[in-house]
mmCIF file of C-alpha atoms in Angstrom:
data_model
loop_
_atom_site.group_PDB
_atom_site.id
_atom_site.type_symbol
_atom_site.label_atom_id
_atom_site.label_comp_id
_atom_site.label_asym_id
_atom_site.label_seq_id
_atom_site.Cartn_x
_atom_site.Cartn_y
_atom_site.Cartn_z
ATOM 1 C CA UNK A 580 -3.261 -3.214 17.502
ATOM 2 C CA UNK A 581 -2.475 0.737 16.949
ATOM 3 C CA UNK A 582 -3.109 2.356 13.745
ATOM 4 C CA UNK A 583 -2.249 5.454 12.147
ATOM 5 C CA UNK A 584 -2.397 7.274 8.942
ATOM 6 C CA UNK A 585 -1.316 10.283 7.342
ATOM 7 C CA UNK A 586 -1.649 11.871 3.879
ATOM 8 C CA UNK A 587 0.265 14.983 2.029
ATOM 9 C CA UNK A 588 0.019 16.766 -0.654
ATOM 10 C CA UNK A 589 3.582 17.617 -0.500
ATOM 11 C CA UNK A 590 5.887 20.349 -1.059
ATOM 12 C CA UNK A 591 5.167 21.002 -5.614
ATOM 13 C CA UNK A 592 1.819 19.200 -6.312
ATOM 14 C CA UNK A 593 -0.988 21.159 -6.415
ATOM 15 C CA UNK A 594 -3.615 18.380 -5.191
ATOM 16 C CA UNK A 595 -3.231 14.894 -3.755
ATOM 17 C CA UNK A 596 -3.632 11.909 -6.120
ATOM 18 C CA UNK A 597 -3.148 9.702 -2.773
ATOM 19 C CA UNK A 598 -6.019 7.910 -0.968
ATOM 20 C CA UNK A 599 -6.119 5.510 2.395
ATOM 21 C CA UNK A 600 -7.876 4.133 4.483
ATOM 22 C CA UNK A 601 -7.987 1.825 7.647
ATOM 23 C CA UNK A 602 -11.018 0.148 8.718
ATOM 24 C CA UNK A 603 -12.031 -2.062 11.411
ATOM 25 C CA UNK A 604 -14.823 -5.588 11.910
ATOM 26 C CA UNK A 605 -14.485 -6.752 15.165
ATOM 27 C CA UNK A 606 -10.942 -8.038 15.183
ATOM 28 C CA UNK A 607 -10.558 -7.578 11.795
ATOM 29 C CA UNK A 608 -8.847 -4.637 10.083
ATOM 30 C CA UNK A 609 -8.339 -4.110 6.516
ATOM 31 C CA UNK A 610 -5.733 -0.910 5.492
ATOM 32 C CA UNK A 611 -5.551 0.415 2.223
ATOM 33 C CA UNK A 612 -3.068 2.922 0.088
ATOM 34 C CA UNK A 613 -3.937 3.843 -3.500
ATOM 35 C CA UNK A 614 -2.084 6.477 -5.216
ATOM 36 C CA UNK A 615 -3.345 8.227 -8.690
ATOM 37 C CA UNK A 616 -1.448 7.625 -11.602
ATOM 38 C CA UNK A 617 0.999 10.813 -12.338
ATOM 39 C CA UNK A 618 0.459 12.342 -15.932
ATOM 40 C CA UNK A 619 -2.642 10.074 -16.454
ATOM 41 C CA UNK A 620 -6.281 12.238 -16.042
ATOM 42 C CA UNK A 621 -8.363 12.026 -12.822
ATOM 43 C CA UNK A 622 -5.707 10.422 -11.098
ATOM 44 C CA UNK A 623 -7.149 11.852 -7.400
ATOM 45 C CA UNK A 624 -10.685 10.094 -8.417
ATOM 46 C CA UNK A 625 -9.484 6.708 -9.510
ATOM 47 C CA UNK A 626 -7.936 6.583 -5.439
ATOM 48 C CA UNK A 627 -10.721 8.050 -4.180
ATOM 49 C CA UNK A 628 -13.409 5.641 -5.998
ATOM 50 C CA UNK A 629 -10.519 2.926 -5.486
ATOM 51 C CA UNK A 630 -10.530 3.087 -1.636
ATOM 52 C CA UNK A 631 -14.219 3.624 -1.363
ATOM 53 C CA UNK A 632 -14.775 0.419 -3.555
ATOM 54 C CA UNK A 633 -12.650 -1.432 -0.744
ATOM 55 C CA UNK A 634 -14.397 0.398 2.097
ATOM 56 C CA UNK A 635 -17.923 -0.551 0.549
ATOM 57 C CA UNK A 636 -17.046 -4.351 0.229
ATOM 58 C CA UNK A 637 -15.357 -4.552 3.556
ATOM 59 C CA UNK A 638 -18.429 -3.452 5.291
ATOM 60 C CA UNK A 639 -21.025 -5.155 3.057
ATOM 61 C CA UNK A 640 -18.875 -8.771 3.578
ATOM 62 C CA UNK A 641 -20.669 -10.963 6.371
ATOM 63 C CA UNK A 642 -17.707 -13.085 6.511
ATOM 64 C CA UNK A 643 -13.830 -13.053 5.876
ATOM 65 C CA UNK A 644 -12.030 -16.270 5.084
ATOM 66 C CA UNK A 645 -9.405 -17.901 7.857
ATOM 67 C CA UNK A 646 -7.165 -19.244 6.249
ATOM 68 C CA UNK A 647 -4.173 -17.641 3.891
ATOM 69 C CA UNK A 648 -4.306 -19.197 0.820
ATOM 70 C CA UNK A 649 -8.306 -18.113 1.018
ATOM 71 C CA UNK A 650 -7.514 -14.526 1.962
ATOM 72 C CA UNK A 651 -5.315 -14.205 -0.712
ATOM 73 C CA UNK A 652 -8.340 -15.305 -2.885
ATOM 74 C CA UNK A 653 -11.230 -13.061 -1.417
ATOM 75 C CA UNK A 654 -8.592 -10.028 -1.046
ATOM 76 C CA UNK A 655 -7.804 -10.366 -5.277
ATOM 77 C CA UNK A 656 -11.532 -10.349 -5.882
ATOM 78 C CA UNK A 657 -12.273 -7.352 -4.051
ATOM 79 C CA UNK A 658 -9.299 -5.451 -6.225
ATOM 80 C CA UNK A 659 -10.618 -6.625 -9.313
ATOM 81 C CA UNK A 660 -14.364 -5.567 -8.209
ATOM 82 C CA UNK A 661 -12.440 -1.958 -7.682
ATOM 83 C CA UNK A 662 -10.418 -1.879 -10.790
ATOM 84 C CA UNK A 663 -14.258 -2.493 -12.524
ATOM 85 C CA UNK A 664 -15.817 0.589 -11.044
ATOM 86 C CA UNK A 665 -12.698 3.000 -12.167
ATOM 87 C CA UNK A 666 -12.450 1.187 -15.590
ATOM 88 C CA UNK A 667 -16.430 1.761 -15.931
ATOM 89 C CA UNK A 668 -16.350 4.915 -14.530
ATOM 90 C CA UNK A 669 -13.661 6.149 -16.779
ATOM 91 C CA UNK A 670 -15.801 4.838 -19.898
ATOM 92 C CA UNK A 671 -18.668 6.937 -18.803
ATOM 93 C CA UNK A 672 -17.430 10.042 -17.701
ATOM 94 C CA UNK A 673 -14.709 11.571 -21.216
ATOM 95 C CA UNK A 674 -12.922 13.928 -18.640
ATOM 96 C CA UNK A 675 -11.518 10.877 -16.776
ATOM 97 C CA UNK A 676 -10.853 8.561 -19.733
ATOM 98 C CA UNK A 677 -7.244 7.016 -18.923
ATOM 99 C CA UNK A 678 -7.052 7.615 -15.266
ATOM 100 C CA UNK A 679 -5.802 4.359 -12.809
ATOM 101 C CA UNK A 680 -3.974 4.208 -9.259
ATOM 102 C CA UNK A 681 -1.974 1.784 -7.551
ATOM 103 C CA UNK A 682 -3.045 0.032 -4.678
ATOM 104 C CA UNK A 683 -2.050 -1.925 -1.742
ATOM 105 C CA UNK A 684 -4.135 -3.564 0.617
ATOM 106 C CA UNK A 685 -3.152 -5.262 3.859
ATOM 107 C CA UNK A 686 -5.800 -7.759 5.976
ATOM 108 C CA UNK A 687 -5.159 -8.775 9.456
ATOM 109 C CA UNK A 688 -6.640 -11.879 10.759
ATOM 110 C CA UNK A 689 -5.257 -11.532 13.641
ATOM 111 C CA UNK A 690 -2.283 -14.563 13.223
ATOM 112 C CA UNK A 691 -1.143 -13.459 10.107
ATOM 113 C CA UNK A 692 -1.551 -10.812 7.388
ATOM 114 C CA UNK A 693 -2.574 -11.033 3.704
ATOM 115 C CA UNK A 694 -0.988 -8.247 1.384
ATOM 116 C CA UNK A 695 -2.518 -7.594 -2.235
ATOM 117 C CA UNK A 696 -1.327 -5.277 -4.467
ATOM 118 C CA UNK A 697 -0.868 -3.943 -7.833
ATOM 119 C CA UNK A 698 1.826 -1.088 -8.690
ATOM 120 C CA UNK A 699 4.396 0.678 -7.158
ATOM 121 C CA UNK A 700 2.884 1.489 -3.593
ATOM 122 C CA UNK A 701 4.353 -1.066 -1.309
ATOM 123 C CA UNK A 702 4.255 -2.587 2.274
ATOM 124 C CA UNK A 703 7.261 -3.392 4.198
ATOM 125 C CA UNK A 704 7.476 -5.187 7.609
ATOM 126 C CA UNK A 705 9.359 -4.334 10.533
ATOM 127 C CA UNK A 706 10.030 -7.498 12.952
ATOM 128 C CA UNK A 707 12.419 -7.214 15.580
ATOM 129 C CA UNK A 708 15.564 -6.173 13.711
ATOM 130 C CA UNK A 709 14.484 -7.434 10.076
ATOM 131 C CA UNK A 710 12.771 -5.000 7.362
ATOM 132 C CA UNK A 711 11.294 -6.773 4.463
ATOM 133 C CA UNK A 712 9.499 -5.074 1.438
ATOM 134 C CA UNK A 713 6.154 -7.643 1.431
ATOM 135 C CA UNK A 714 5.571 -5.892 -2.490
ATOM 136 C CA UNK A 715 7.529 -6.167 -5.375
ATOM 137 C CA UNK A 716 6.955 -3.144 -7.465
ATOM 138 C CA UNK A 717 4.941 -3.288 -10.720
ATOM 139 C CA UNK A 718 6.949 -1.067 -12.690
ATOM 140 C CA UNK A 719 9.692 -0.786 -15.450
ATOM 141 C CA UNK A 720 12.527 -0.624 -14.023
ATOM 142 C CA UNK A 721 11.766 -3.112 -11.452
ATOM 143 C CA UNK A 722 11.628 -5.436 -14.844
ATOM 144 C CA UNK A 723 15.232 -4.430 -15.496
ATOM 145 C CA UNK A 724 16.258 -5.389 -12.253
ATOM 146 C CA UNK A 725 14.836 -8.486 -12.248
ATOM 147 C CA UNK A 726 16.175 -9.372 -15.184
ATOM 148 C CA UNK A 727 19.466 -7.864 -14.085
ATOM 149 C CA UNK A 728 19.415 -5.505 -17.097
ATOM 150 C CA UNK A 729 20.234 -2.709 -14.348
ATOM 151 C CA UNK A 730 21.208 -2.556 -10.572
ATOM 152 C CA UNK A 731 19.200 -1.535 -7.716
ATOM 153 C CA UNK A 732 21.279 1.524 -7.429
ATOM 154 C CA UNK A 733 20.488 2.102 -11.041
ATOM 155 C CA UNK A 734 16.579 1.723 -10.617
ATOM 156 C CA UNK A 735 16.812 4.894 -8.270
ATOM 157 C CA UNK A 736 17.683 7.218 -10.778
ATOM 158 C CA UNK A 737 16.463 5.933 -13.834
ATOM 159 C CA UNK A 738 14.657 8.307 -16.029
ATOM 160 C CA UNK A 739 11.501 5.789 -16.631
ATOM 161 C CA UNK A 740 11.339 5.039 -12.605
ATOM 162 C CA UNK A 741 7.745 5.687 -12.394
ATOM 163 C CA UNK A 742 6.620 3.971 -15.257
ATOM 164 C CA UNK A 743 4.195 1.387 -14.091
ATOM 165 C CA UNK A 744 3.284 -1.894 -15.931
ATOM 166 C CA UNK A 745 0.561 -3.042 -14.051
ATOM 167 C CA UNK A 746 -2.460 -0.153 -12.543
ATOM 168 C CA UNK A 747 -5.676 -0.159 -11.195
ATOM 169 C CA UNK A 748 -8.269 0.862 -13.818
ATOM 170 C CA UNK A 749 -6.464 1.376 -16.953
ATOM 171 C CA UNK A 750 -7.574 -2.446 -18.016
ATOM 172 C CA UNK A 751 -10.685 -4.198 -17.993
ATOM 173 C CA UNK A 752 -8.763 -7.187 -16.021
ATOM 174 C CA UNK A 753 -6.280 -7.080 -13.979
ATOM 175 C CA UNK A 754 -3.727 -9.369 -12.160
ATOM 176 C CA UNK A 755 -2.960 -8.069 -8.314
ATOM 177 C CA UNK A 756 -0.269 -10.222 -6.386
ATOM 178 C CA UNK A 757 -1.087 -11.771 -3.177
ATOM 179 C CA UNK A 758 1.015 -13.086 -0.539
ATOM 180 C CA UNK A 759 0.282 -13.943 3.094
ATOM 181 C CA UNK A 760 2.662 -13.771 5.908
ATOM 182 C CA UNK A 761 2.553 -14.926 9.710
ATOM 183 C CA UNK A 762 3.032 -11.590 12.465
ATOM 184 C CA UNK A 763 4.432 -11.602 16.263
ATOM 185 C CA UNK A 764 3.742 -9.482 18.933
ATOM 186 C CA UNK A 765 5.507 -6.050 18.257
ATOM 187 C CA UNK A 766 5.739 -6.198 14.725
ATOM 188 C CA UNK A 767 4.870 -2.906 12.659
ATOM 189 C CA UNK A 768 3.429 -2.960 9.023
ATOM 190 C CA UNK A 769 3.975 0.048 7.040
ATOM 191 C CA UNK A 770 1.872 0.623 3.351
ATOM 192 C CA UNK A 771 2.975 3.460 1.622
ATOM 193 C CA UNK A 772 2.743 5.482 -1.778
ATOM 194 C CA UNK A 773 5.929 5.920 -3.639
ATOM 195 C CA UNK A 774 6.255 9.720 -2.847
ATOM 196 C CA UNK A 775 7.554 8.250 0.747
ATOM 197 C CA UNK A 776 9.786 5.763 -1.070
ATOM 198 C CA UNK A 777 11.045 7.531 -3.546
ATOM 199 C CA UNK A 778 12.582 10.160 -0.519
ATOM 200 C CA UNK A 779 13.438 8.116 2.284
ATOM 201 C CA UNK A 780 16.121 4.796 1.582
ATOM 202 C CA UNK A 781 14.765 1.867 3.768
ATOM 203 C CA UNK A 782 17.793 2.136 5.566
ATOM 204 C CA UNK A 783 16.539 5.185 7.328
ATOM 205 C CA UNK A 784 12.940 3.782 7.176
ATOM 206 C CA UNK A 785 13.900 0.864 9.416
ATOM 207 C CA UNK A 786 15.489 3.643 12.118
ATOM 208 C CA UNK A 787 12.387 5.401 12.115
ATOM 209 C CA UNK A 788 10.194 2.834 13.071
ATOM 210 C CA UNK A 789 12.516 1.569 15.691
ATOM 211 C CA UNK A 790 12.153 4.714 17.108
ATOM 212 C CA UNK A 791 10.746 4.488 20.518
ATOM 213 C CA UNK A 792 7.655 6.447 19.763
ATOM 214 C CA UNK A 793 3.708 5.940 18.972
ATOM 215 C CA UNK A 794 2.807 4.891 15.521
ATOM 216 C CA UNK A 795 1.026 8.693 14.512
ATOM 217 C CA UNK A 796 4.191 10.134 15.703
ATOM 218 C CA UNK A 797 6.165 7.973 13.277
ATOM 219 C CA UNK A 798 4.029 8.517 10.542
ATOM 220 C CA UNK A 799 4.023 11.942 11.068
ATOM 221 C CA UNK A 800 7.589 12.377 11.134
ATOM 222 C CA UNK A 801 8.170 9.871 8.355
ATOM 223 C CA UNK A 802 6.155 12.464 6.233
ATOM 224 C CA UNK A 803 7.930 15.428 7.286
ATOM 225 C CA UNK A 804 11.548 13.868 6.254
ATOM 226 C CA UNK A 805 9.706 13.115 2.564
ATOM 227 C CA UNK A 806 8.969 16.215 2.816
ATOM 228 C CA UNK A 807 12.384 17.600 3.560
ATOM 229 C CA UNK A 808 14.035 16.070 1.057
ATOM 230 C CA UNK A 809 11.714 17.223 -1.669
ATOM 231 C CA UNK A 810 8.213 16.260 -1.382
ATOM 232 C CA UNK A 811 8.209 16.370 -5.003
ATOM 233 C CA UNK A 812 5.285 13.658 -4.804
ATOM 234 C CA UNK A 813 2.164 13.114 -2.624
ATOM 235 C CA UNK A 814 3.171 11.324 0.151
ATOM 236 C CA UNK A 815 0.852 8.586 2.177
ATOM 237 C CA UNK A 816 1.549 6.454 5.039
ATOM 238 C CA UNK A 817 -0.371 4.041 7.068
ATOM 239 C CA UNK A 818 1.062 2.119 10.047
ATOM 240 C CA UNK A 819 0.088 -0.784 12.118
ATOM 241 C CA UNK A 820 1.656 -2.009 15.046
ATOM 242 C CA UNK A 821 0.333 -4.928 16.944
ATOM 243 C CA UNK A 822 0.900 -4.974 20.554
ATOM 244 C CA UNK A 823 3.546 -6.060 22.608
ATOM 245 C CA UNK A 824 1.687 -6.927 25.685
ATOM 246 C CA UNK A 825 -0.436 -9.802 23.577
ATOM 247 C CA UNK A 826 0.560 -13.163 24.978
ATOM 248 C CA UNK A 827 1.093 -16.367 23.104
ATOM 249 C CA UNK A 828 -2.081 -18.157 22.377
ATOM 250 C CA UNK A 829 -3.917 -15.134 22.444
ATOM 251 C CA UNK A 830 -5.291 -12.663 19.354
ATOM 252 C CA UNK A 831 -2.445 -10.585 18.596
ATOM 253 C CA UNK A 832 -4.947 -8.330 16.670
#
């Protein structure tokens, strides 16, 4: 498995909101995107104590569960234990009062890969000619969609796009989705925050991670495109690419 990550403060913003992380047990890896709520207060320390929170947890747990169903499960309880330390946090400290972030987590197990998230950050996977947003954004306008209110082209210029109706931290509970899906040798995983989205269609996403380069190189160069057409947002990207030369039977991880 080859990892990479990248975060930018982008082209306007003044600081970056964004957080990530990747991080390894044995064959285990756990990567995880958060981006700070826009408009809302201490959005750059609800991802920072949001991605911590995971980091902590991941290294304190003895054991991860095997199977999907329980992934999904341990994964959501880990989220909520975050969402508690931001909420209680922002109780304590006035200056942060209203702050949250999205977040989307990814766990390999090696066979397959759990995805957990709440927001608008999502995770899309590449395999062999087939890209497939894992996520389905937490937001407004994803709510007209759904409910076929609006179009898909619509969504991408509505004027409430980035209103979110589910965060990390802004409630005491919370309610994270969590879905688990098998992977295949040379399949790439991206998570991202929505100042990548928001810039490059997933059209052109797809072409860049066929590209026949190394994971950091696509990341970087995904980043510089959000960049170039606008980087009106932070941007955040983190990659994973398990290996081609794994052969069946074996850990693709």
């Amino acid at each position: 498995m080859i990892t990479a990550l990248k975060t930018d403060t982008g082209k306007i913003r003044q600081h970056n909101e964004d957080d990530a992380g990747i991080f390894r047990k044995e064959d285990l890896v756990l990567a995880v995107v958060a981006d700070g709520m826009g408009g809302h207060l201490a959005g750059d320390v609800a991802s920072k104590i949001a991605v911590a929170a995971m980091e902590e947890q991941w290294n304190q747990a003895e054991t991860v569960p095997s199977l999907p169903s329980e992934c999904e499960v341990w994964l959501k309880e880990r989220i909520q234990q975050a969402n508690t330390r931001i909420y209680d946090h922002a109780k304590a400290h006035e200056e942060c009062r209203g702050m949250g972030t999205t977040i989307v987590c990814a766990l390999f197990t090696g066979k397959f890969v759990t995805v957990a998230h709440i927001g608008d950050s999502r995770c899309y996977l590449l395999q062999e000619d087939d890209f497939i947003q894992l996520t389905e954004d937490h937001s407004l306008v994803n709510e007209l969609v759904r409910t076929g209110e609006i179009s898909k082209q619509d969504a991408e210029h509505h004027p409430r796009k980035n209103v979110l109706t589910r965060a990390l931290g802004t409630d005491e509970n919370i309610s994270p989705d969590a879905r688990s899906f098998e992977l295949s040798a040379g399949d790439q995983l991206l998570l991202c925050s929505d100042g990548l989205t928001n810039k490059i269609e997933d059209d052109e996403l797809k072409q860049m991670l066929q590209a026949e380069s190394l994971p950091q190189e696509k990341v970087d160069l995904l980043i510089d495109k959000a960049n170039q057409n606008g980087g009106e947002d932070n941007i955040t990207a983190v990659l994973i690419e398990l290996a081609l030369h794994a052969k069946e039977g074996e850990d693709k991880c």
